[in-house]
Short mmCIF file of C-alpha atoms and ligand atoms in Angstrom, two decimals:
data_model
loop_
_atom_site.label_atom_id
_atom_site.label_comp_id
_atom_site.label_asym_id
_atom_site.label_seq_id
_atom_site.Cartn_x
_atom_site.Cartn_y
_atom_site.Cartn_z
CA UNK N 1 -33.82 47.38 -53.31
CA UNK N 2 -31.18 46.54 -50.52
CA UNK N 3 -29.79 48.50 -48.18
CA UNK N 4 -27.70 51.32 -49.28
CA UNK N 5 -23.99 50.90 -48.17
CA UNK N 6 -22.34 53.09 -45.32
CA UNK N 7 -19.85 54.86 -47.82
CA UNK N 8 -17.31 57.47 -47.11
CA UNK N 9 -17.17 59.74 -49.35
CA UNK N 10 -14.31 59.81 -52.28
CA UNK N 11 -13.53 63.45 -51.45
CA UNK N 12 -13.38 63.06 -47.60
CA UNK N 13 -10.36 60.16 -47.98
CA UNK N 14 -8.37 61.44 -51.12
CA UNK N 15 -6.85 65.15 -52.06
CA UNK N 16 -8.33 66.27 -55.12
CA UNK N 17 -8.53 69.56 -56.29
CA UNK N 18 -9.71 69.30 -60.25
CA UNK N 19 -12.26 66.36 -61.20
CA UNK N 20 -11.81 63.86 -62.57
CA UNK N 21 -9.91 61.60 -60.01
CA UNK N 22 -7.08 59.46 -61.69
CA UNK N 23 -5.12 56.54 -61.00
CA UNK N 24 -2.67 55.50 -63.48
CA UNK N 25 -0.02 52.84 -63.88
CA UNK N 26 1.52 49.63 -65.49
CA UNK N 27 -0.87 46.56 -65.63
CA UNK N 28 2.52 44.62 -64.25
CA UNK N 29 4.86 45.72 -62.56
CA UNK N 30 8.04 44.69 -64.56
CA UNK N 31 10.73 46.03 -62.88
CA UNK N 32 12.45 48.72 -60.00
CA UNK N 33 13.12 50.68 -63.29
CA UNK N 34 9.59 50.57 -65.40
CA UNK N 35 8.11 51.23 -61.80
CA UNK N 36 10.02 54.40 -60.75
CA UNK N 37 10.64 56.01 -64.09
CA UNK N 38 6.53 55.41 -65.08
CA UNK N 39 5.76 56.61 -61.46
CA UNK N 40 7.62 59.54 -61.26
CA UNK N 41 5.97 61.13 -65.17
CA UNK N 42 2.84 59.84 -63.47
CA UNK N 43 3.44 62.22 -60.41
CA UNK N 44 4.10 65.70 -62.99
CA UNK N 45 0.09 65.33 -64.06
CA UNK N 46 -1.47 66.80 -61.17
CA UNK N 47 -5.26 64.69 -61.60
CA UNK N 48 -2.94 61.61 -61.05
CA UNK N 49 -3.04 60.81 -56.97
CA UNK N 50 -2.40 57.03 -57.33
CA UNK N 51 -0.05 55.19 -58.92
CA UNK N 52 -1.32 51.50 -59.66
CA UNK N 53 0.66 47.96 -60.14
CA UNK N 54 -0.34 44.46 -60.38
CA UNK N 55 2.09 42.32 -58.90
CA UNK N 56 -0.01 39.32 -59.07
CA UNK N 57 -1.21 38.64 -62.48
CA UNK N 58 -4.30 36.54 -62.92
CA UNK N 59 -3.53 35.06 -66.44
CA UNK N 60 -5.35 32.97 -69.16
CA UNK N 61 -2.55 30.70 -69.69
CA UNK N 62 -0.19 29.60 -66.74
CA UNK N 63 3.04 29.69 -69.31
CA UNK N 64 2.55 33.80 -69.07
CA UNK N 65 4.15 36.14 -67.50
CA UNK N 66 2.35 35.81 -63.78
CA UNK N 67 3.65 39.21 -62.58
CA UNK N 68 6.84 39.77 -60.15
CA UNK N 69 4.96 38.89 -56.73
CA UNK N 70 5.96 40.41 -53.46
CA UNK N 71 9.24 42.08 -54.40
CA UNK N 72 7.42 44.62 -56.44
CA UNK N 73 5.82 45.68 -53.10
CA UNK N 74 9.41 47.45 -52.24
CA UNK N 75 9.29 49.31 -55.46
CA UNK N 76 5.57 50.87 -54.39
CA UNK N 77 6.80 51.42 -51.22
CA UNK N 78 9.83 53.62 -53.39
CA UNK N 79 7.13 55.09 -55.55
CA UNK N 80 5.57 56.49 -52.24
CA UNK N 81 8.50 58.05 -50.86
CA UNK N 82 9.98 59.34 -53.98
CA UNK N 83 6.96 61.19 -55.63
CA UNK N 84 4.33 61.19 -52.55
CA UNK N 85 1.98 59.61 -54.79
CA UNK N 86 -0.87 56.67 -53.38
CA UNK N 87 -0.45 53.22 -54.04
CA UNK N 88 -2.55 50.29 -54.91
CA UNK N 89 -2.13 47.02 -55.84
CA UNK N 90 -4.62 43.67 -57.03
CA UNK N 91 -5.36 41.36 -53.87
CA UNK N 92 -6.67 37.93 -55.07
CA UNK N 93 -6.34 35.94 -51.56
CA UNK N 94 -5.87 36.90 -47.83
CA UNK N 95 -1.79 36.30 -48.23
CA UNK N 96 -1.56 39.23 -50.35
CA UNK N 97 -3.90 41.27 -48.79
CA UNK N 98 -1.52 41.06 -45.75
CA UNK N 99 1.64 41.12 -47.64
CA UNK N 100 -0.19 44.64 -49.12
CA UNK N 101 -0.88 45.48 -45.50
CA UNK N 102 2.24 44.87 -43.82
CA UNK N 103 4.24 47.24 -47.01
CA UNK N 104 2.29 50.02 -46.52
CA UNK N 105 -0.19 49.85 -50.07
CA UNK N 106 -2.77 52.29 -49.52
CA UNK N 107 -5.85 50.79 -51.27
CA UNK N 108 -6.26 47.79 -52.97
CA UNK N 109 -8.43 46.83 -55.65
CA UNK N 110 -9.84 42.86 -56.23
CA UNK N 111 -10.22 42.11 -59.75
CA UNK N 112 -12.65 41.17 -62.53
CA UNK N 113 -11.80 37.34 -62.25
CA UNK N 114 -11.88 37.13 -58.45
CA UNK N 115 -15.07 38.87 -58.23
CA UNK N 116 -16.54 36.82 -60.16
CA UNK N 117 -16.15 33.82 -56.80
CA UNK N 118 -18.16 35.16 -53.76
CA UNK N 119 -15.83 32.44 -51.49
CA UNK N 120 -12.86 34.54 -52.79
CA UNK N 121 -14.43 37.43 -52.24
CA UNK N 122 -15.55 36.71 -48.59
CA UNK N 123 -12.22 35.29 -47.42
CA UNK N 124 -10.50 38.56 -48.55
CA UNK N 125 -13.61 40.67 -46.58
CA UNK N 126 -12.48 38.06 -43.62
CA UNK N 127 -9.09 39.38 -43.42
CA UNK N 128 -9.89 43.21 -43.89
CA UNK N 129 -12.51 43.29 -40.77
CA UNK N 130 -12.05 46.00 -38.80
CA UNK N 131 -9.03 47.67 -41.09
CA UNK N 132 -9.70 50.97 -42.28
CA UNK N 133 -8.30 51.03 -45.92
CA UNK N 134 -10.08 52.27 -48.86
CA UNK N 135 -11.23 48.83 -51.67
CA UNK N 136 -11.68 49.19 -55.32
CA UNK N 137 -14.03 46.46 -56.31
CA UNK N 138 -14.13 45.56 -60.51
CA UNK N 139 -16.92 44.67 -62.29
CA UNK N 140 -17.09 40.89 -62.67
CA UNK N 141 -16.33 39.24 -65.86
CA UNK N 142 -19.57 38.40 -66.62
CA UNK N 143 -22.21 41.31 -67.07
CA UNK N 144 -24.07 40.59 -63.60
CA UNK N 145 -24.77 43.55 -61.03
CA UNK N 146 -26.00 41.45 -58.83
CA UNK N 147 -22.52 40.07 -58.21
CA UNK N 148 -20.81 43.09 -58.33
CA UNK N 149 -22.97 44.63 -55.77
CA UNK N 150 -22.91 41.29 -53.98
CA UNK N 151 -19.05 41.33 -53.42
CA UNK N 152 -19.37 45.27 -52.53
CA UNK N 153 -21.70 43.69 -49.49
CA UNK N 154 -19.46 41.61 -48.50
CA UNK N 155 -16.57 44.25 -47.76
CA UNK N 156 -19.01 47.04 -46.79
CA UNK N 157 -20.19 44.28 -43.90
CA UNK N 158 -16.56 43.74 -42.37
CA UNK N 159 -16.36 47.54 -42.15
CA UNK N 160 -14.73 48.85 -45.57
CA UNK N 161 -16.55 51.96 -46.08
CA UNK N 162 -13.83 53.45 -48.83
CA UNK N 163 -15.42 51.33 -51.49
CA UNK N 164 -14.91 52.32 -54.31
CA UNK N 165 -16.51 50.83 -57.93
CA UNK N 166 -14.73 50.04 -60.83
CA UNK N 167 -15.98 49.56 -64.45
CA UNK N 168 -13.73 47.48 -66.71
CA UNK N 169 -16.68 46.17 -69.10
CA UNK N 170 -17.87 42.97 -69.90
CA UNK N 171 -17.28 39.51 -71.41
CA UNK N 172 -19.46 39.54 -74.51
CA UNK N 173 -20.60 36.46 -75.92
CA UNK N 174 -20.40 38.15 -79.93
CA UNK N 175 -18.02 40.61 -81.41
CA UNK N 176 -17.95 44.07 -80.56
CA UNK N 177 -14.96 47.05 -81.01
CA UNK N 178 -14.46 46.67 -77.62
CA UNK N 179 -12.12 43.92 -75.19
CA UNK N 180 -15.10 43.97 -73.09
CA UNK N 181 -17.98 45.61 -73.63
CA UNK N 182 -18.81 48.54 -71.98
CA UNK N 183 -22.60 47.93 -71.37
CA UNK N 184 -23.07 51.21 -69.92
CA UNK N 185 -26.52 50.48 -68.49
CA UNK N 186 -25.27 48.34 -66.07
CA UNK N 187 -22.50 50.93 -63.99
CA UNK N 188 -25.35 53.56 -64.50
CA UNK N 189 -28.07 51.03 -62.69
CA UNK N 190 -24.97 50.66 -59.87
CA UNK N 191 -25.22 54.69 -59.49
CA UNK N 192 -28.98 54.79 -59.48
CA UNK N 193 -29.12 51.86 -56.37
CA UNK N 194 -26.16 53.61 -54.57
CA UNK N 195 -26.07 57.12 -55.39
CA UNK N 196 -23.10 57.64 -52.84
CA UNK N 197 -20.75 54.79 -53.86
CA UNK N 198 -17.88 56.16 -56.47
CA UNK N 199 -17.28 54.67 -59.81
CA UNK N 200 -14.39 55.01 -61.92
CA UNK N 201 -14.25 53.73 -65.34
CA UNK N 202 -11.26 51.80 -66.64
CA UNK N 203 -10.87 52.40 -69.78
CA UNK N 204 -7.80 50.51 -70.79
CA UNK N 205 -9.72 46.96 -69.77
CA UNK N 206 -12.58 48.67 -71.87
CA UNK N 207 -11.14 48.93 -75.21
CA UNK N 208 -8.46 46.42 -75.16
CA UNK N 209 -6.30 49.44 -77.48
CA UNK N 210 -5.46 52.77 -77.11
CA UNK N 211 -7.49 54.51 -80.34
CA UNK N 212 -10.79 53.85 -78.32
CA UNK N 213 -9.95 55.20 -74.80
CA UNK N 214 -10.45 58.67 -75.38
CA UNK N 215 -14.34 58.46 -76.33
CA UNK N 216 -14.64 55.48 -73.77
CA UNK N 217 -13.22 57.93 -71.31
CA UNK N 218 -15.62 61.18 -72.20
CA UNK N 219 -18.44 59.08 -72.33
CA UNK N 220 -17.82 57.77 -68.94
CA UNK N 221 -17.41 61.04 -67.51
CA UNK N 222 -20.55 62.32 -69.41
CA UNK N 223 -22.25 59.44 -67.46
CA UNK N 224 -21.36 61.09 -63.93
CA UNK N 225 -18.23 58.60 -63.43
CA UNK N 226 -15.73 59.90 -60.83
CA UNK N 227 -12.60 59.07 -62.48
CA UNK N 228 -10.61 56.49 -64.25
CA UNK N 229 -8.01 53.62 -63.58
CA UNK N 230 -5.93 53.66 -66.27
CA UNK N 231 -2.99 51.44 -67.54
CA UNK N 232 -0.14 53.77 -68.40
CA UNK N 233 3.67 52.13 -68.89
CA UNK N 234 6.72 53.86 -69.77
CA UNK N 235 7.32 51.99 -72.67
CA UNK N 236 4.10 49.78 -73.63
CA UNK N 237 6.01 48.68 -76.46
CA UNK N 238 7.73 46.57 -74.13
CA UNK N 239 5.01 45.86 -71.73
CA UNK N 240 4.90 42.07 -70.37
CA UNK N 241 1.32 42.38 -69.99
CA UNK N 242 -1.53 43.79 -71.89
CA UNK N 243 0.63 45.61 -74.32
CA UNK N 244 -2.28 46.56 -76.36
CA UNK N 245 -4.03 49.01 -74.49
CA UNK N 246 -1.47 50.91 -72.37
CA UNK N 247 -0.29 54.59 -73.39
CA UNK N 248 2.55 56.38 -72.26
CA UNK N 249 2.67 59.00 -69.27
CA UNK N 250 2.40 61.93 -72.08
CA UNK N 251 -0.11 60.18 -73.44
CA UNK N 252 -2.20 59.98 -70.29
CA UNK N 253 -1.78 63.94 -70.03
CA UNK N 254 -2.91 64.66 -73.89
CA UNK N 255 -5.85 62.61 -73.04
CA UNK N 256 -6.54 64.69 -69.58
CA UNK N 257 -6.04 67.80 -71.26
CA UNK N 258 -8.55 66.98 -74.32
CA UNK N 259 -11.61 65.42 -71.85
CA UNK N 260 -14.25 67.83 -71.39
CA UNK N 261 -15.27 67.83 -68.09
CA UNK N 262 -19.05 69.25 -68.32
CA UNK N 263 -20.40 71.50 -65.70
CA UNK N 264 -23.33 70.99 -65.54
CA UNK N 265 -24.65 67.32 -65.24
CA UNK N 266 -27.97 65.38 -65.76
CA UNK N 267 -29.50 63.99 -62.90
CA UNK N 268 -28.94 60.28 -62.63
CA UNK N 269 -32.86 59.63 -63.29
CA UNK N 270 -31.73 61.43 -66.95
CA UNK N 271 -28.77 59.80 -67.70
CA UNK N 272 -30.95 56.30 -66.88
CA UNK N 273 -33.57 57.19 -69.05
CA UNK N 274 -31.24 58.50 -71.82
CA UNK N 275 -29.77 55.13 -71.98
CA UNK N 276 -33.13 53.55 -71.88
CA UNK N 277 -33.84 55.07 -75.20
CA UNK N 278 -30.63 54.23 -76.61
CA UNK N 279 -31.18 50.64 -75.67
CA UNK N 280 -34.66 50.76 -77.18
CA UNK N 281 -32.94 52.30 -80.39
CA UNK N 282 -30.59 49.65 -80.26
CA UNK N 283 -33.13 47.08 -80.57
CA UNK N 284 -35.00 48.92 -83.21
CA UNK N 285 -31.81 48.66 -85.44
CA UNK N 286 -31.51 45.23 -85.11
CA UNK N 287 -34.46 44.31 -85.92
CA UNK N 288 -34.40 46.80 -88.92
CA UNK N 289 -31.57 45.04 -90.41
CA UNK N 290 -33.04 41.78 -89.83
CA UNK N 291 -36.02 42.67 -91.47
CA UNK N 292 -34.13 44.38 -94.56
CA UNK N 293 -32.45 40.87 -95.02
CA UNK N 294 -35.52 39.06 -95.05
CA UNK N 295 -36.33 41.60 -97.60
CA UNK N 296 -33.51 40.98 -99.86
CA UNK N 297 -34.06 36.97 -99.18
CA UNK N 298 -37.82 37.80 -100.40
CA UNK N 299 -36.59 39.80 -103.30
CA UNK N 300 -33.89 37.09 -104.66
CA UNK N 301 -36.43 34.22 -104.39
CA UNK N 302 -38.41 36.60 -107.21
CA UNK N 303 -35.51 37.27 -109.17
CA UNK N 304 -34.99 33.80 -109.38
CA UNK N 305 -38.80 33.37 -110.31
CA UNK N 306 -38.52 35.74 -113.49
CA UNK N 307 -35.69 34.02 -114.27
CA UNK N 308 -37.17 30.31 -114.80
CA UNK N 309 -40.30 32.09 -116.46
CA UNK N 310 -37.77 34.80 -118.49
CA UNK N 311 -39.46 37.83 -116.96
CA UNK N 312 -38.01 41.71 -117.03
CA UNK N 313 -36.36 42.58 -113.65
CA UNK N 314 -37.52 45.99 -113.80
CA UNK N 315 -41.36 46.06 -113.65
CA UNK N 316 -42.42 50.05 -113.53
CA UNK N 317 -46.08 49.55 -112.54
CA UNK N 318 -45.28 47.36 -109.64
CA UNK N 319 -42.44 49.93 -108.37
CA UNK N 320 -44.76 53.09 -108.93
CA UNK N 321 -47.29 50.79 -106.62
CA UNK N 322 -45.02 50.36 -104.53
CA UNK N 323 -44.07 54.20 -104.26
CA UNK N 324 -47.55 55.01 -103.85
CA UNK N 325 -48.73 52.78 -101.62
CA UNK N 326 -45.56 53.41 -98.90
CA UNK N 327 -45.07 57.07 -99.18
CA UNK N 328 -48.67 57.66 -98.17
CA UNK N 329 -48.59 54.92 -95.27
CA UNK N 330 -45.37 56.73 -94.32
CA UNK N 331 -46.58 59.82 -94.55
CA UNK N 332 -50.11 58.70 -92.13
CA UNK N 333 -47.45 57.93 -89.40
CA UNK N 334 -45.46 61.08 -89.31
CA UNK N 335 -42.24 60.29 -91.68
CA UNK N 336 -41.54 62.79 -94.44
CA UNK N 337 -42.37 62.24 -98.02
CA UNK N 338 -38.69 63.04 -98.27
CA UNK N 339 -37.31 60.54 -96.38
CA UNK N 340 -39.46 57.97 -97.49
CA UNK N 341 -38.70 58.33 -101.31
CA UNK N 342 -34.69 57.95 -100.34
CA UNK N 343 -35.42 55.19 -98.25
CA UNK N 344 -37.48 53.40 -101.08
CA UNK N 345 -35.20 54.52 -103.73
CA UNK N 346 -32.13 52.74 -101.72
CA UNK N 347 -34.67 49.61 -101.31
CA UNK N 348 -35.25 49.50 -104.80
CA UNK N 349 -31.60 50.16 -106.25
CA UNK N 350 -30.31 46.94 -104.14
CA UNK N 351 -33.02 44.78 -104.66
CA UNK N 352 -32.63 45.36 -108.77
CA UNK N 353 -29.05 44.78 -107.87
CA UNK N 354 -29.54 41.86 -106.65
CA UNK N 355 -31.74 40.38 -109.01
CA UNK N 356 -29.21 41.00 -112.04
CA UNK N 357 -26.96 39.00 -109.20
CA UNK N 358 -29.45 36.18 -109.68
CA UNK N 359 -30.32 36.59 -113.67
CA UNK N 360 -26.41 36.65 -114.01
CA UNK N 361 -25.90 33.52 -112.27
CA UNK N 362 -25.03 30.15 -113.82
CA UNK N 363 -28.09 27.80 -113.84
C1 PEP X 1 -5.73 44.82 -64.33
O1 PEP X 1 -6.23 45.86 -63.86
O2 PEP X 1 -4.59 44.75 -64.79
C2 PEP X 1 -6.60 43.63 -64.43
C3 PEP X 1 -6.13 42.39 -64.44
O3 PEP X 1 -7.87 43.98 -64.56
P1 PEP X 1 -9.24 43.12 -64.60
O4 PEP X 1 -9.34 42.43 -63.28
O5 PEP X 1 -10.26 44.20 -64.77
O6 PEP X 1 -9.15 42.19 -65.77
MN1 MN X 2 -4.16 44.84 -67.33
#
C-alpha cells in the first residue's frame, strides 16, 4: 500500500451544515442566461454550495458542440457574486487552469478522459505547485484505480491537499443499464486505501438518464460517499450537451428531499466485505445461467433423439428419478425440499417445452 495522501479535510475547506455535500450544474455552459437563471434555483436548495460548468467540452466527435471556452468564465464569476455560491469548472491543460485561476474559479475538477493520460495529468500538477485550491479528480474512463490514484499522486505531490474524488463509472466493454458502469467495488477499494480522501459520486455520468439517478444516488450514499456532482440545466430539453441525463433545479431538490441519509453507517471493512459477497453472488449467477443453457442445449439434443426414433416426450419414470434423486441431494446440502421441487418443476416445464419446440419442427 502507498503512502496515504496529506488531505484536508472536506469539512475544514467548505460550509456545510446537512450531509450530503452537493454540487450541481449544466454539463455546458450554454449561455449568460442558462448560467444565471440555472445558478440562481441552484442557490434556493441549501445542500447545493457549488455551482458547476464545463466550458471546455472534451467531445467524441470534433463537429459537436465543444463548449463556449473562456467567456463562460465571466458568467461564473456572475454566478459568484449574484448567489454567493462556489464555482468550478473542467481544466484539461495548464492554459485553462490559469485562465480558471486568473477569474477567480474556486476548484476545479480534471476529467474522466484527461485522467486517463498521466503527461496531462502531470503538466496540469506542474502549473498548480504551490497554489492552494481545492481539485476534483474523476475516475478514469477505463475501470483502473491504479490510475486514478496515480493522477491523485501527482497533484497531492505539487501541494494540492483539497483533493477531492469523483466517481463517474466506467467504460464497460458489454451492455449494462448504465452509461458507465458503476463498478462500485472499485470507489469503495479508493476509501479503504485512503480513508481521509472525499468521494462524491456523479450520478448523472453514471446512468447516462435521469430514471436511474435516484437509486444510483442512495446507493452511493449508503456506500459512505460524501456527496454528489450532479448535472442539473434549466431546461435539459434544450441542453447542447448530454441532454439525456440532466434534471431540472426542482428536480435536483425532489431528489434531495427523497435520499435517505442513514445515521448510522457500516464501517468501511463492512461495506468492503458486503460487496465482496455481492461480487461472489454475481459470479454465482452467471455461471447459473450458463449452466441452465447448457441444460436446455442437453435437453433439445434429446428431444431431437426421440424424435428420429418416435419416442414420447414425457417419460414419468425418468422425471420421478429425477425428483428423487435431486430433492434428496438437495436436501444433504441444506436447500429445502420446497425449493427444490419449484426449482425442478420450472426445469422440467421448459425443458418439455422445448422439446415439443423440437418435435414441432420441420424435418
Ligand atoms: C462532465 O462532467 O461534464 C464530464 C465531461 O464528465 P466526465 O469527464 O466524467 O466524462
Ligand atoms: Mn456531462
Amino acid at each position: 500500500m502507498q503512502d496515504p495522501f496529506d488531505i484536508t479535510p472536506l469539512l475544514s475547506w467548505l460550509p456545510i451544515e446537512s450531509p450530503p455535500f452537493v454540487i450541481a450544474g449544466p454539463c455546458s455552459a450554454e449561455s449568460e442566461e442558462q448560467v444565471l437563471s440555472t445558478a440562481r434555483e441552484l442557490a434556493k436548495i441549501p445542500q447545493v454550495k457549488v455551482f458547476r460548468a464545463g466550458l471546455w467540452k472534451p467531445r467524441t466527435r470534433p463537429s459537436a458542440f465543444e463548449g463556449v471556452g473562456s467567456a463562460g468564465l465571466q458568467w461564473l464569476k456572475k454566478v459568484k457574486e449574484e448567489t454567493g455560491l462556489m464555482t468550478t469548472v473542467e481544466v484539461a491543460n495548464p492554459k485553462h487552469v490559469k485562465e480558471a485561476l486568473n477569474s477567480g474559479v474556486d476548484i476545479l475538477w480534471i476529467g474522466a478522459r484527461t485522467v486517463v493520460n498521466p503527461f496531462s495529468v502531470q503538466e496540469i500538477s506542474e502549473v498548480l505547485r504551490g497554489v492552494d485550491i481545492p481539485v476534483m479528480v474523476k475516475n478514469p474512463l477505463n475501470p483502473d484505480i491504479k490510475v486514478w490514484i496515480g493522477a491523485l499522486e501527482r497533484l497531492n505531490q505539487v501541494g494540492i491537499r483539497k483533493l477531492v474524488a469523483v466517481h463517474r463509472g466506467f467504460s464497460f466493454f458489454s451492455h449494462t443499464p448504465y452509461r458507465n458502469a458503476p463498478m462500485w467495488e472499485i470507489p469503495i477499494e479508493l476509501k479503504r486505501l485512503y480513508p481521509g480522501l472525499p468521494v462524491l459520486v456523479d450520478p448523472s455520468h453514471i446512468c447516462g438518464e435521469t430514471s436511474l439517478i435516484r437509486p444510483v444516488t442512495q446507493k452511493a450514499l449508503d456506500l459512505e460517499m460524501d456527496g454528489m456532482m450532479i448535472e442539473v440545466h434549466i431546461r435539459p430539453q434544450e441542453a447542447l450537451t448530454d441532454k439525456e441525463q440532466q434534471i431540472t433545479p426542482v428536480q435536483l431538490k425532489e431528489l434531495l428531499l427523497g435520499l435517505i441519509i442513514r445515521e448510522t453507517y457500516g464501517t468501511i471493512e463492512f461495506e468492503n466485505k458486503l460487496e465482496e459477497l455481492r461480487t461472489e453472488i454475481d459470479k454465482l449467477d452467471e455461471e447459473l445461467i450458463h449452466i441452465l443453457s447448457r441444460r436446455m442445449d442437453i435437453v433439445e439434443e434429446i428431444g431431437k433423439y426421440k424424435k428420429e426414433n418416435n419416442i414420447t416426450i414425457l417419460q414419468l419414470k425418468r422425471w420421478s428419478q429425477i425428483i428423487h434423486n435431486r430433492v434428496d441431494n438437495g436436501v444433504k446440502l441444506g436447500l429445502s425440499r420446497d425449493f427444490l421441487l419449484k426449482l425442478l418443476e420450472a426445469l422440467h416445464e421448459e425443458s418439455i417445452q422445448r422439446q415439443t419446440e423440437v418435435m414441432n419442427r420441420e424435418r
